[in-house]
Amino acid sequence: FDPETGQISAYNPLVIDKGTQPAVAPVVPTIPQGAVVALWFGFNGNNLMLKSSHNSLNSGRCVNGVNGTIFGQFAYCNAPAFFQGANQAIRDGQLVVPALGIAKDGQICPTVRDFAIVDQDQSDNVPTTYFVSSNNQVAQATAANAAKLQNIQPLFNGSDNRLLDIAVDGALGCSPWKVNDLADPGKMIPLLPLNELQAAKFQPTPVALVPNLDPMTLVNNQRNMDKLNAYRAGVDQSTIRVPSQASTRAYCLNLMRTAPIRLALDAPFLGKAPSPDMGAADNLYDFMGQRFAATWTNLTCDQMTGKATPITVKTDANGVAVETMVNGINLNPTANPLTCNVNGTPVAGCTGKATINGQACAFLLDPATNQLNLTCPAKAITPPGKPQVSGQGQPPDPNSGKNPNQVKNQ
């Protein structure tokens, strides 16, 4: 973060195994004078422990956990100072956070604090991609390296930030906030801190913040406020003073009320998108279902809420999620061919939009009730001698006693 201009730039350092060499020497970035530099670490293994060199962790204000207990996959250096400067620039109008936009499903594009996106340990990874050469050497993912190296494969983590920035945003037609890549001039890339700043400004209620039973914030499997607050500080989330301010029960209830509805709404788009991890699920729809089911179990949401999981997943012999049921219905368009026909216009999965008598109407198949919800905007027409009707849709039919916007799915 450059306090002089109020702008943010990005750099993905190259991390290699001890005793090896990079496939290509990393680009040395030019850092603006007086810039506030912060680091965020993600990890594809279970436990990442930072090791100090010449007091580097203390001088760099690096946080790997508290009192000898590490977070797990996550760590950061100097993040609070970065967020302090960036948030001040936002308040001053020097740094403008882009709006989220509208997704293909007609809803606001999701953020990393959306209960339709989060899991048991939200915000614990980064959207960084590296290149791996045929002899297992690693390089930065730049245009120059792509042209120089042969038979390269991308290396990344498919969870949290990259799940949103690449997979879900791509499927829903959304665009993550990006800034200049100092290693690859002209290239714009997403970042963990950008995700958090955008979510802090635009995420509608309910807002998902790290709960007190997040596995990465526990000490000896018990809640620990110091560790929770240390974790939250690295992703610009509020400090709690009592455990109830980070209630896992409230977190589970919001998961139950939010994620199944959005997953059902987005099934036509997610079901056709590739899985971020083919070892976990066969497509993005099943990946999101598997992610929810694991979160529900690992946060003990059934005990917290007294409710069974609304999303269940079937796996194959290799443990790969291949079928996701939302309240007992598989809404994946490749598995469920249900289609509504509106004046000759097909609406796949009975979820989406269609025009009826010149009006754009939204269709949503509610798996909880097996009901088709049809919403059309009010049309300001007052027939002679009749009062004007306002609000969404049409008034209930007095002859049937049923609202025509609630059509039972037969």
mmCIF file of C-alpha atoms in Angstrom:
data_model
loop_
_atom_site.group_PDB
_atom_site.id
_atom_site.type_symbol
_atom_site.label_atom_id
_atom_site.label_comp_id
_atom_site.label_asym_id
_atom_site.label_seq_id
_atom_site.Cartn_x
_atom_site.Cartn_y
_atom_site.Cartn_z
ATOM 1 C CA PHE A 1 0.000 0.000 0.000
ATOM 2 C CA ASP A 2 1.440 3.371 -1.091
ATOM 3 C CA PRO A 3 0.335 6.110 1.352
ATOM 4 C CA GLU A 4 1.411 8.765 -1.138
ATOM 5 C CA THR A 5 -1.017 7.664 -3.858
ATOM 6 C CA GLY A 6 -3.432 5.574 -1.781
ATOM 7 C CA GLN A 7 -3.034 2.684 -4.223
ATOM 8 C CA ILE A 8 -2.349 -1.012 -3.770
ATOM 9 C CA SER A 9 -0.062 -3.196 -5.849
ATOM 10 C CA ALA A 10 0.647 -6.930 -5.719
ATOM 11 C CA TYR A 11 3.636 -9.236 -5.679
ATOM 12 C CA ASN A 12 3.667 -13.009 -5.266
ATOM 13 C CA PRO A 13 7.050 -14.048 -3.836
ATOM 14 C CA LEU A 14 8.506 -17.337 -5.008
ATOM 15 C CA VAL A 15 8.735 -20.041 -2.343
ATOM 16 C CA ILE A 16 10.796 -23.129 -3.144
ATOM 17 C CA ASP A 17 11.908 -26.249 -1.297
ATOM 18 C CA LYS A 18 15.248 -26.177 0.491
ATOM 19 C CA GLY A 19 18.026 -27.597 -1.664
ATOM 20 C CA THR A 20 16.274 -26.792 -4.964
ATOM 21 C CA GLN A 21 16.480 -23.948 -7.449
ATOM 22 C CA PRO A 22 13.649 -21.977 -9.073
ATOM 23 C CA ALA A 23 12.728 -22.832 -12.641
ATOM 24 C CA VAL A 24 13.328 -19.145 -13.399
ATOM 25 C CA ALA A 25 14.798 -16.592 -11.021
ATOM 26 C CA PRO A 26 11.986 -14.437 -9.572
ATOM 27 C CA VAL A 27 11.440 -10.860 -10.706
ATOM 28 C CA VAL A 28 12.670 -8.313 -8.158
ATOM 29 C CA PRO A 29 9.813 -5.858 -7.572
ATOM 30 C CA THR A 30 10.133 -2.098 -7.360
ATOM 31 C CA ILE A 31 8.443 -1.031 -4.126
ATOM 32 C CA PRO A 32 7.255 2.599 -3.805
ATOM 33 C CA GLN A 33 9.194 4.644 -1.260
ATOM 34 C CA GLY A 34 7.403 4.621 2.085
ATOM 35 C CA ALA A 35 5.056 1.801 1.109
ATOM 36 C CA VAL A 36 3.424 -0.377 3.759
ATOM 37 C CA VAL A 37 4.306 -3.950 2.828
ATOM 38 C CA ALA A 38 2.340 -6.898 4.207
ATOM 39 C CA LEU A 39 2.545 -10.634 3.515
ATOM 40 C CA TRP A 40 -0.161 -13.312 3.576
ATOM 41 C CA PHE A 41 0.670 -17.007 3.487
ATOM 42 C CA GLY A 42 -1.450 -19.856 2.218
ATOM 43 C CA PHE A 43 -0.432 -23.500 2.289
ATOM 44 C CA ASN A 44 -1.512 -26.722 0.577
ATOM 45 C CA GLY A 45 -0.416 -28.857 3.519
ATOM 46 C CA ASN A 46 -1.888 -28.991 7.022
ATOM 47 C CA ASN A 47 0.497 -26.961 9.157
ATOM 48 C CA LEU A 48 2.603 -23.999 8.108
ATOM 49 C CA MET A 49 5.180 -22.824 10.656
ATOM 50 C CA LEU A 50 7.255 -19.733 9.926
ATOM 51 C CA LYS A 51 10.918 -19.864 10.935
ATOM 52 C CA SER A 52 12.759 -16.696 11.866
ATOM 53 C CA SER A 53 16.050 -15.645 10.316
ATOM 54 C CA HIS A 54 17.952 -12.818 12.027
ATOM 55 C CA ASN A 55 14.831 -11.802 14.010
ATOM 56 C CA SER A 56 12.855 -11.512 10.767
ATOM 57 C CA LEU A 57 9.516 -12.605 12.249
ATOM 58 C CA ASN A 58 9.584 -10.019 15.013
ATOM 59 C CA SER A 59 10.831 -7.189 12.833
ATOM 60 C CA GLY A 60 8.326 -8.111 10.137
ATOM 61 C CA ARG A 61 5.459 -8.290 12.674
ATOM 62 C CA CYS A 62 4.677 -11.827 11.545
ATOM 63 C CA VAL A 63 1.891 -13.811 13.197
ATOM 64 C CA ASN A 64 1.730 -17.593 12.882
ATOM 65 C CA GLY A 65 -0.573 -18.125 15.868
ATOM 66 C CA VAL A 66 -0.283 -17.394 19.607
ATOM 67 C CA ASN A 67 1.705 -18.812 22.512
ATOM 68 C CA GLY A 68 3.307 -21.578 20.506
ATOM 69 C CA THR A 69 0.088 -22.768 18.873
ATOM 70 C CA ILE A 70 -0.079 -22.073 15.149
ATOM 71 C CA PHE A 71 -3.157 -21.373 13.036
ATOM 72 C CA GLY A 72 -2.518 -24.206 10.579
ATOM 73 C CA GLN A 73 -2.355 -23.255 6.892
ATOM 74 C CA PHE A 74 -2.405 -19.494 7.494
ATOM 75 C CA ALA A 75 0.027 -16.797 8.583
ATOM 76 C CA TYR A 76 0.658 -13.106 7.899
ATOM 77 C CA CYS A 77 3.167 -10.307 8.412
ATOM 78 C CA ASN A 78 2.314 -6.629 9.047
ATOM 79 C CA ALA A 79 -1.291 -7.055 7.889
ATOM 80 C CA PRO A 80 -2.897 -4.727 10.507
ATOM 81 C CA ALA A 81 -0.687 -1.816 9.415
ATOM 82 C CA PHE A 82 -1.576 -2.466 5.784
ATOM 83 C CA PHE A 83 -5.319 -2.487 6.501
ATOM 84 C CA GLN A 84 -5.034 0.616 8.683
ATOM 85 C CA GLY A 85 -3.492 2.572 5.821
ATOM 86 C CA ALA A 86 -5.821 1.183 3.163
ATOM 87 C CA ASN A 87 -8.964 1.824 5.223
ATOM 88 C CA GLN A 88 -7.883 5.397 5.906
ATOM 89 C CA ALA A 89 -7.369 5.930 2.171
ATOM 90 C CA ILE A 90 -10.856 4.505 1.551
ATOM 91 C CA ARG A 91 -12.386 6.877 4.099
ATOM 92 C CA ASP A 92 -10.523 9.791 2.522
ATOM 93 C CA GLY A 93 -11.739 8.865 -0.961
ATOM 94 C CA GLN A 94 -8.161 8.259 -2.103
ATOM 95 C CA LEU A 95 -8.695 4.531 -2.631
ATOM 96 C CA VAL A 96 -11.944 3.510 -4.338
ATOM 97 C CA VAL A 97 -13.300 0.025 -3.700
ATOM 98 C CA PRO A 98 -15.119 -1.268 -6.812
ATOM 99 C CA ALA A 99 -18.750 -2.321 -6.464
ATOM 100 C CA LEU A 100 -19.528 -6.037 -6.439
ATOM 101 C CA GLY A 101 -21.801 -6.067 -9.476
ATOM 102 C CA ILE A 102 -24.722 -8.360 -10.250
ATOM 103 C CA ALA A 103 -24.257 -12.067 -10.929
ATOM 104 C CA LYS A 104 -25.935 -14.151 -13.622
ATOM 105 C CA ASP A 105 -28.436 -15.317 -11.004
ATOM 106 C CA GLY A 106 -29.670 -11.735 -10.538
ATOM 107 C CA GLN A 107 -28.159 -11.464 -7.049
ATOM 108 C CA ILE A 108 -25.282 -9.315 -5.798
ATOM 109 C CA CYS A 109 -21.956 -10.980 -6.539
ATOM 110 C CA PRO A 110 -20.664 -12.884 -3.496
ATOM 111 C CA THR A 111 -17.722 -11.945 -1.282
ATOM 112 C CA VAL A 112 -15.398 -13.866 1.034
ATOM 113 C CA ARG A 113 -17.765 -12.911 3.872
ATOM 114 C CA ASP A 114 -20.847 -14.338 2.181
ATOM 115 C CA PHE A 115 -22.371 -17.348 3.960
ATOM 116 C CA ALA A 116 -22.853 -18.920 0.546
ATOM 117 C CA ILE A 117 -19.039 -18.955 0.103
ATOM 118 C CA VAL A 118 -17.405 -19.446 3.524
ATOM 119 C CA ASP A 119 -16.415 -22.688 5.187
ATOM 120 C CA GLN A 120 -15.228 -23.790 8.631
ATOM 121 C CA ASP A 121 -12.008 -21.763 8.360
ATOM 122 C CA GLN A 122 -12.724 -18.851 6.056
ATOM 123 C CA SER A 123 -10.116 -16.458 4.665
ATOM 124 C CA ASP A 124 -7.190 -18.815 5.238
ATOM 125 C CA ASN A 125 -5.722 -18.970 1.749
ATOM 126 C CA VAL A 126 -4.599 -16.827 -1.168
ATOM 127 C CA PRO A 127 -5.508 -16.711 -4.887
ATOM 128 C CA THR A 128 -1.866 -17.011 -5.967
ATOM 129 C CA THR A 129 -0.894 -19.257 -8.868
ATOM 130 C CA TYR A 130 2.622 -20.569 -9.588
ATOM 131 C CA PHE A 131 4.074 -22.570 -12.446
ATOM 132 C CA VAL A 132 5.615 -26.008 -11.907
ATOM 133 C CA SER A 133 7.988 -27.309 -14.583
ATOM 134 C CA SER A 134 8.310 -30.884 -15.762
ATOM 135 C CA ASN A 135 11.225 -31.429 -13.348
ATOM 136 C CA ASN A 136 9.210 -30.052 -10.401
ATOM 137 C CA GLN A 137 10.884 -26.665 -10.245
ATOM 138 C CA VAL A 138 8.681 -23.687 -9.408
ATOM 139 C CA ALA A 139 8.421 -20.276 -11.086
ATOM 140 C CA GLN A 140 6.263 -17.178 -10.816
ATOM 141 C CA ALA A 141 3.173 -17.226 -13.045
ATOM 142 C CA THR A 142 4.208 -14.510 -15.478
ATOM 143 C CA ALA A 143 3.819 -14.115 -19.231
ATOM 144 C CA ALA A 144 7.591 -14.269 -19.670
ATOM 145 C CA ASN A 145 7.840 -17.548 -17.767
ATOM 146 C CA ALA A 146 4.902 -19.040 -19.677
ATOM 147 C CA ALA A 147 6.763 -18.341 -22.917
ATOM 148 C CA LYS A 148 10.108 -19.572 -21.594
ATOM 149 C CA LEU A 149 9.103 -22.816 -19.867
ATOM 150 C CA GLN A 150 7.812 -26.003 -21.494
ATOM 151 C CA ASN A 151 5.214 -28.422 -20.130
ATOM 152 C CA ILE A 152 4.335 -26.266 -17.136
ATOM 153 C CA GLN A 153 1.419 -26.929 -14.806
ATOM 154 C CA PRO A 154 -0.333 -24.398 -12.547
ATOM 155 C CA LEU A 155 0.021 -24.773 -8.781
ATOM 156 C CA PHE A 156 -2.617 -23.220 -6.539
ATOM 157 C CA ASN A 157 -5.050 -23.822 -3.684
ATOM 158 C CA GLY A 158 -8.694 -24.134 -4.738
ATOM 159 C CA SER A 159 -10.226 -22.949 -1.485
ATOM 160 C CA ASP A 160 -11.468 -19.635 -0.048
ATOM 161 C CA ASN A 161 -10.004 -16.688 -1.956
ATOM 162 C CA ARG A 162 -9.200 -18.442 -5.222
ATOM 163 C CA LEU A 163 -12.503 -20.300 -5.019
ATOM 164 C CA LEU A 164 -14.260 -16.942 -5.064
ATOM 165 C CA ASP A 165 -11.963 -14.956 -7.378
ATOM 166 C CA ILE A 166 -11.558 -17.584 -10.091
ATOM 167 C CA ALA A 167 -14.112 -20.391 -9.777
ATOM 168 C CA VAL A 168 -17.333 -18.869 -8.432
ATOM 169 C CA ASP A 169 -16.872 -15.408 -9.938
ATOM 170 C CA GLY A 170 -16.095 -17.038 -13.276
ATOM 171 C CA ALA A 171 -19.207 -19.222 -13.158
ATOM 172 C CA LEU A 172 -21.488 -16.373 -12.099
ATOM 173 C CA GLY A 173 -20.098 -13.730 -14.449
ATOM 174 C CA CYS A 174 -18.601 -11.647 -11.626
ATOM 175 C CA SER A 175 -15.202 -9.948 -11.549
ATOM 176 C CA PRO A 176 -12.897 -9.771 -8.512
ATOM 177 C CA TRP A 177 -11.078 -6.577 -7.585
ATOM 178 C CA LYS A 178 -7.602 -6.697 -9.144
ATOM 179 C CA VAL A 179 -4.445 -4.569 -8.969
ATOM 180 C CA ASN A 180 -1.124 -4.387 -10.817
ATOM 181 C CA ASP A 181 1.230 -7.353 -10.542
ATOM 182 C CA LEU A 182 4.737 -6.031 -9.855
ATOM 183 C CA ALA A 183 6.229 -9.272 -11.218
ATOM 184 C CA ASP A 184 4.337 -9.127 -14.516
ATOM 185 C CA PRO A 185 3.904 -5.575 -15.895
ATOM 186 C CA GLY A 186 0.475 -4.938 -17.348
ATOM 187 C CA LYS A 187 -1.129 -7.886 -15.579
ATOM 188 C CA MET A 188 -3.858 -7.381 -12.957
ATOM 189 C CA ILE A 189 -4.382 -9.990 -10.235
ATOM 190 C CA PRO A 190 -6.693 -10.501 -7.226
ATOM 191 C CA LEU A 191 -5.459 -10.536 -3.638
ATOM 192 C CA LEU A 192 -6.630 -11.717 -0.223
ATOM 193 C CA PRO A 193 -6.597 -8.170 1.227
ATOM 194 C CA LEU A 194 -8.619 -6.853 -1.718
ATOM 195 C CA ASN A 195 -11.224 -9.541 -1.071
ATOM 196 C CA GLU A 196 -11.474 -8.535 2.593
ATOM 197 C CA LEU A 197 -11.628 -4.788 1.927
ATOM 198 C CA GLN A 198 -14.369 -5.254 -0.676
ATOM 199 C CA ALA A 199 -16.334 -7.586 1.593
ATOM 200 C CA ALA A 200 -16.050 -5.149 4.495
ATOM 201 C CA LYS A 201 -17.555 -2.387 2.407
ATOM 202 C CA PHE A 202 -20.230 -4.164 0.384
ATOM 203 C CA GLN A 203 -21.211 -7.530 1.897
ATOM 204 C CA PRO A 204 -24.947 -7.362 2.752
ATOM 205 C CA THR A 205 -26.258 -8.757 6.038
ATOM 206 C CA PRO A 206 -25.632 -11.385 7.283
ATOM 207 C CA VAL A 207 -21.861 -10.923 7.262
ATOM 208 C CA ALA A 208 -19.661 -13.978 7.890
ATOM 209 C CA LEU A 209 -16.784 -13.316 10.291
ATOM 210 C CA VAL A 210 -14.449 -15.959 11.729
ATOM 211 C CA PRO A 211 -16.391 -17.850 14.456
ATOM 212 C CA ASN A 212 -15.033 -19.007 17.799
ATOM 213 C CA LEU A 213 -14.951 -22.697 16.817
ATOM 214 C CA ASP A 214 -12.933 -22.133 13.642
ATOM 215 C CA PRO A 215 -10.393 -24.990 13.869
ATOM 216 C CA MET A 216 -7.485 -22.608 13.199
ATOM 217 C CA THR A 217 -8.363 -20.476 16.228
ATOM 218 C CA LEU A 218 -8.582 -23.300 18.788
ATOM 219 C CA VAL A 219 -6.035 -24.135 21.474
ATOM 220 C CA ASN A 220 -6.140 -27.781 22.558
ATOM 221 C CA ASN A 221 -9.528 -28.008 20.802
ATOM 222 C CA GLN A 222 -10.920 -25.263 23.025
ATOM 223 C CA ARG A 223 -12.077 -21.751 22.134
ATOM 224 C CA ASN A 224 -9.386 -19.116 22.600
ATOM 225 C CA MET A 225 -10.167 -15.418 22.178
ATOM 226 C CA ASP A 226 -6.530 -14.346 21.873
ATOM 227 C CA LYS A 227 -5.925 -16.711 18.970
ATOM 228 C CA LEU A 228 -9.259 -15.822 17.365
ATOM 229 C CA ASN A 229 -8.484 -12.105 17.542
ATOM 230 C CA ALA A 230 -4.974 -12.671 16.206
ATOM 231 C CA TYR A 231 -6.450 -14.535 13.237
ATOM 232 C CA ARG A 232 -9.086 -11.868 12.627
ATOM 233 C CA ALA A 233 -6.483 -9.093 12.731
ATOM 234 C CA GLY A 234 -4.764 -10.634 9.715
ATOM 235 C CA VAL A 235 -7.908 -10.366 7.598
ATOM 236 C CA ASP A 236 -9.216 -7.002 8.821
ATOM 237 C CA GLN A 237 -12.043 -8.340 10.969
ATOM 238 C CA SER A 238 -13.334 -6.891 14.228
ATOM 239 C CA THR A 239 -11.859 -7.854 17.590
ATOM 240 C CA ILE A 240 -14.195 -9.625 19.993
ATOM 241 C CA ARG A 241 -14.356 -9.025 23.762
ATOM 242 C CA VAL A 242 -16.522 -11.984 24.736
ATOM 243 C CA PRO A 243 -16.926 -15.358 22.963
ATOM 244 C CA SER A 244 -20.599 -14.722 22.187
ATOM 245 C CA GLN A 245 -19.575 -11.967 19.760
ATOM 246 C CA ALA A 246 -18.223 -14.732 17.507
ATOM 247 C CA SER A 247 -20.971 -17.283 18.128
ATOM 248 C CA THR A 248 -20.550 -20.484 16.143
ATOM 249 C CA ARG A 249 -24.255 -21.254 16.640
ATOM 250 C CA ALA A 250 -25.180 -17.969 14.929
ATOM 251 C CA TYR A 251 -22.644 -18.793 12.200
ATOM 252 C CA CYS A 252 -24.281 -22.188 11.624
ATOM 253 C CA LEU A 253 -27.780 -20.695 11.534
ATOM 254 C CA ASN A 254 -26.705 -18.163 8.923
ATOM 255 C CA LEU A 255 -25.072 -20.949 6.906
ATOM 256 C CA MET A 256 -28.337 -22.889 7.002
ATOM 257 C CA ARG A 257 -30.445 -19.882 6.011
ATOM 258 C CA THR A 258 -28.152 -18.592 3.258
ATOM 259 C CA ALA A 259 -26.026 -21.230 1.544
ATOM 260 C CA PRO A 260 -28.721 -23.739 0.433
ATOM 261 C CA ILE A 261 -30.819 -21.009 -1.202
ATOM 262 C CA ARG A 262 -27.861 -19.546 -3.118
ATOM 263 C CA LEU A 263 -26.607 -23.000 -4.090
ATOM 264 C CA ALA A 264 -30.051 -23.859 -5.463
ATOM 265 C CA LEU A 265 -30.211 -20.567 -7.327
ATOM 266 C CA ASP A 266 -26.737 -21.004 -8.794
ATOM 267 C CA ALA A 267 -27.010 -24.693 -9.682
ATOM 268 C CA PRO A 268 -27.447 -24.027 -13.440
ATOM 269 C CA PHE A 269 -24.156 -22.108 -13.477
ATOM 270 C CA LEU A 270 -22.059 -24.038 -10.947
ATOM 271 C CA GLY A 271 -23.045 -27.439 -12.327
ATOM 272 C CA LYS A 272 -21.481 -26.591 -15.672
ATOM 273 C CA ALA A 273 -18.262 -25.167 -14.177
ATOM 274 C CA PRO A 274 -15.115 -27.216 -13.477
ATOM 275 C CA SER A 275 -14.242 -28.225 -9.930
ATOM 276 C CA PRO A 276 -11.336 -26.345 -8.284
ATOM 277 C CA ASP A 277 -10.169 -29.725 -7.006
ATOM 278 C CA MET A 278 -11.072 -32.813 -9.032
ATOM 279 C CA GLY A 279 -9.958 -34.959 -6.103
ATOM 280 C CA ALA A 280 -12.729 -33.441 -3.986
ATOM 281 C CA ALA A 281 -15.651 -33.060 -6.411
ATOM 282 C CA ASP A 282 -16.498 -33.578 -10.067
ATOM 283 C CA ASN A 283 -17.810 -30.046 -10.719
ATOM 284 C CA LEU A 284 -18.171 -26.699 -8.949
ATOM 285 C CA TYR A 285 -21.744 -27.393 -7.799
ATOM 286 C CA ASP A 286 -20.693 -30.597 -6.041
ATOM 287 C CA PHE A 287 -17.544 -28.898 -4.722
ATOM 288 C CA MET A 288 -19.679 -26.233 -3.023
ATOM 289 C CA GLY A 289 -21.995 -28.914 -1.676
ATOM 290 C CA GLN A 290 -19.100 -30.949 -0.317
ATOM 291 C CA ARG A 291 -17.607 -27.796 1.220
ATOM 292 C CA PHE A 292 -20.867 -27.000 3.023
ATOM 293 C CA ALA A 293 -21.370 -30.571 4.254
ATOM 294 C CA ALA A 294 -17.846 -30.741 5.692
ATOM 295 C CA THR A 295 -18.250 -27.334 7.344
ATOM 296 C CA TRP A 296 -21.583 -28.332 8.893
ATOM 297 C CA THR A 297 -19.976 -31.445 10.379
ATOM 298 C CA ASN A 298 -16.689 -29.919 11.526
ATOM 299 C CA LEU A 299 -18.304 -26.916 13.209
ATOM 300 C CA THR A 300 -20.757 -29.320 14.906
ATOM 301 C CA CYS A 301 -23.621 -27.299 13.439
ATOM 302 C CA ASP A 302 -26.092 -30.129 13.998
ATOM 303 C CA GLN A 303 -25.462 -29.904 17.748
ATOM 304 C CA MET A 304 -25.374 -26.116 17.698
ATOM 305 C CA THR A 305 -28.693 -25.729 15.895
ATOM 306 C CA GLY A 306 -30.534 -28.967 16.595
ATOM 307 C CA LYS A 307 -30.985 -29.275 12.824
ATOM 308 C CA ALA A 308 -29.797 -31.836 10.317
ATOM 309 C CA THR A 309 -27.690 -30.597 7.445
ATOM 310 C CA PRO A 310 -29.825 -29.212 4.586
ATOM 311 C CA ILE A 311 -27.149 -30.244 2.071
ATOM 312 C CA THR A 312 -26.022 -33.833 1.677
ATOM 313 C CA VAL A 313 -23.378 -35.224 -0.653
ATOM 314 C CA LYS A 314 -22.796 -38.627 -2.207
ATOM 315 C CA THR A 315 -19.262 -39.690 -3.057
ATOM 316 C CA ASP A 316 -17.806 -42.347 -5.345
ATOM 317 C CA ALA A 317 -15.393 -45.094 -4.381
ATOM 318 C CA ASN A 318 -12.517 -42.591 -4.399
ATOM 319 C CA GLY A 319 -14.273 -40.169 -2.049
ATOM 320 C CA VAL A 320 -15.026 -37.670 -4.824
ATOM 321 C CA ALA A 321 -18.326 -35.786 -4.413
ATOM 322 C CA VAL A 322 -20.535 -36.711 -7.382
ATOM 323 C CA GLU A 323 -24.036 -35.753 -6.260
ATOM 324 C CA THR A 324 -25.282 -32.909 -4.073
ATOM 325 C CA MET A 325 -28.784 -32.809 -2.642
ATOM 326 C CA VAL A 326 -30.300 -29.559 -1.361
ATOM 327 C CA ASN A 327 -33.149 -30.556 0.957
ATOM 328 C CA GLY A 328 -33.352 -33.856 -0.874
ATOM 329 C CA ILE A 329 -33.252 -32.516 -4.441
ATOM 330 C CA ASN A 330 -30.329 -32.643 -6.864
ATOM 331 C CA LEU A 331 -30.471 -29.337 -8.733
ATOM 332 C CA ASN A 332 -27.422 -29.880 -10.892
ATOM 333 C CA PRO A 333 -28.704 -29.286 -14.447
ATOM 334 C CA THR A 334 -26.645 -32.211 -15.729
ATOM 335 C CA ALA A 335 -28.380 -34.518 -13.254
ATOM 336 C CA ASN A 336 -31.799 -32.886 -13.053
ATOM 337 C CA PRO A 337 -33.236 -32.071 -16.484
ATOM 338 C CA LEU A 338 -36.233 -30.179 -15.017
ATOM 339 C CA THR A 339 -37.004 -27.239 -17.286
ATOM 340 C CA CYS A 340 -39.807 -24.696 -17.245
ATOM 341 C CA ASN A 341 -41.208 -23.594 -20.592
ATOM 342 C CA VAL A 342 -42.378 -19.979 -20.722
ATOM 343 C CA ASN A 343 -44.108 -19.033 -23.970
ATOM 344 C CA GLY A 344 -41.685 -21.275 -25.799
ATOM 345 C CA THR A 345 -38.622 -20.083 -23.857
ATOM 346 C CA PRO A 346 -36.924 -22.845 -21.812
ATOM 347 C CA VAL A 347 -35.708 -21.962 -18.293
ATOM 348 C CA ALA A 348 -33.193 -24.646 -17.283
ATOM 349 C CA GLY A 349 -33.725 -25.986 -13.795
ATOM 350 C CA CYS A 350 -36.712 -23.621 -13.477
ATOM 351 C CA THR A 351 -34.229 -21.052 -12.190
ATOM 352 C CA GLY A 352 -33.427 -17.893 -14.093
ATOM 353 C CA LYS A 353 -35.275 -15.192 -15.994
ATOM 354 C CA ALA A 354 -37.860 -15.123 -18.782
ATOM 355 C CA THR A 355 -40.142 -12.547 -20.352
ATOM 356 C CA ILE A 356 -43.882 -12.810 -19.764
ATOM 357 C CA ASN A 357 -46.155 -10.316 -21.536
ATOM 358 C CA GLY A 358 -43.287 -7.881 -21.970
ATOM 359 C CA GLN A 359 -42.103 -8.109 -18.372
ATOM 360 C CA ALA A 360 -38.844 -9.667 -17.141
ATOM 361 C CA CYS A 361 -39.809 -12.281 -14.562
ATOM 362 C CA ALA A 362 -37.510 -14.257 -12.262
ATOM 363 C CA PHE A 363 -37.953 -17.996 -11.663
ATOM 364 C CA LEU A 364 -36.600 -19.809 -8.620
ATOM 365 C CA LEU A 365 -37.243 -23.442 -7.782
ATOM 366 C CA ASP A 366 -37.310 -23.689 -3.981
ATOM 367 C CA PRO A 367 -35.994 -27.143 -3.030
ATOM 368 C CA ALA A 368 -37.274 -26.773 0.528
ATOM 369 C CA THR A 369 -40.915 -26.697 -0.577
ATOM 370 C CA ASN A 370 -40.582 -28.161 -4.089
ATOM 371 C CA GLN A 371 -42.268 -24.963 -5.198
ATOM 372 C CA LEU A 372 -41.638 -22.681 -8.129
ATOM 373 C CA ASN A 373 -41.463 -19.031 -7.107
ATOM 374 C CA LEU A 374 -42.256 -16.622 -9.911
ATOM 375 C CA THR A 375 -41.596 -12.910 -9.361
ATOM 376 C CA CYS A 376 -42.542 -10.219 -11.864
ATOM 377 C CA PRO A 377 -42.139 -6.460 -11.293
ATOM 378 C CA ALA A 378 -45.254 -4.413 -10.707
ATOM 379 C CA LYS A 379 -46.693 -2.821 -13.818
ATOM 380 C CA ALA A 380 -48.127 0.623 -13.148
ATOM 381 C CA ILE A 381 -51.406 0.289 -15.045
ATOM 382 C CA THR A 382 -54.688 1.330 -13.502
ATOM 383 C CA PRO A 383 -57.693 -0.046 -15.401
ATOM 384 C CA PRO A 384 -60.718 2.263 -15.466
ATOM 385 C CA GLY A 385 -62.767 1.954 -12.335
ATOM 386 C CA LYS A 386 -60.227 -0.269 -10.561
ATOM 387 C CA PRO A 387 -57.673 0.706 -7.896
ATOM 388 C CA GLN A 388 -53.965 0.515 -8.741
ATOM 389 C CA VAL A 389 -52.119 -2.499 -7.347
ATOM 390 C CA SER A 390 -48.515 -1.977 -6.256
ATOM 391 C CA GLY A 391 -45.778 -4.323 -5.136
ATOM 392 C CA GLN A 392 -44.209 -7.371 -6.697
ATOM 393 C CA GLY A 393 -46.123 -9.753 -8.900
ATOM 394 C CA GLN A 394 -49.893 -9.893 -9.216
ATOM 395 C CA PRO A 395 -52.487 -9.869 -6.423
ATOM 396 C CA PRO A 396 -53.868 -13.207 -5.244
ATOM 397 C CA ASP A 397 -56.672 -14.640 -7.349
ATOM 398 C CA PRO A 398 -59.828 -14.407 -5.202
ATOM 399 C CA ASN A 399 -61.371 -17.302 -7.086
ATOM 400 C CA SER A 400 -58.626 -19.762 -6.287
ATOM 401 C CA GLY A 401 -57.376 -18.455 -2.976
ATOM 402 C CA LYS A 402 -53.830 -19.045 -4.196
ATOM 403 C CA ASN A 403 -51.125 -16.606 -5.128
ATOM 404 C CA PRO A 404 -50.304 -17.216 -8.827
ATOM 405 C CA ASN A 405 -46.652 -16.424 -8.029
ATOM 406 C CA GLN A 406 -46.507 -19.638 -5.989
ATOM 407 C CA VAL A 407 -46.852 -22.410 -8.577
ATOM 408 C CA LYS A 408 -46.621 -25.929 -7.232
ATOM 409 C CA ASN A 409 -44.002 -27.940 -9.105
ATOM 410 C CA GLN A 410 -45.711 -31.112 -10.301
#
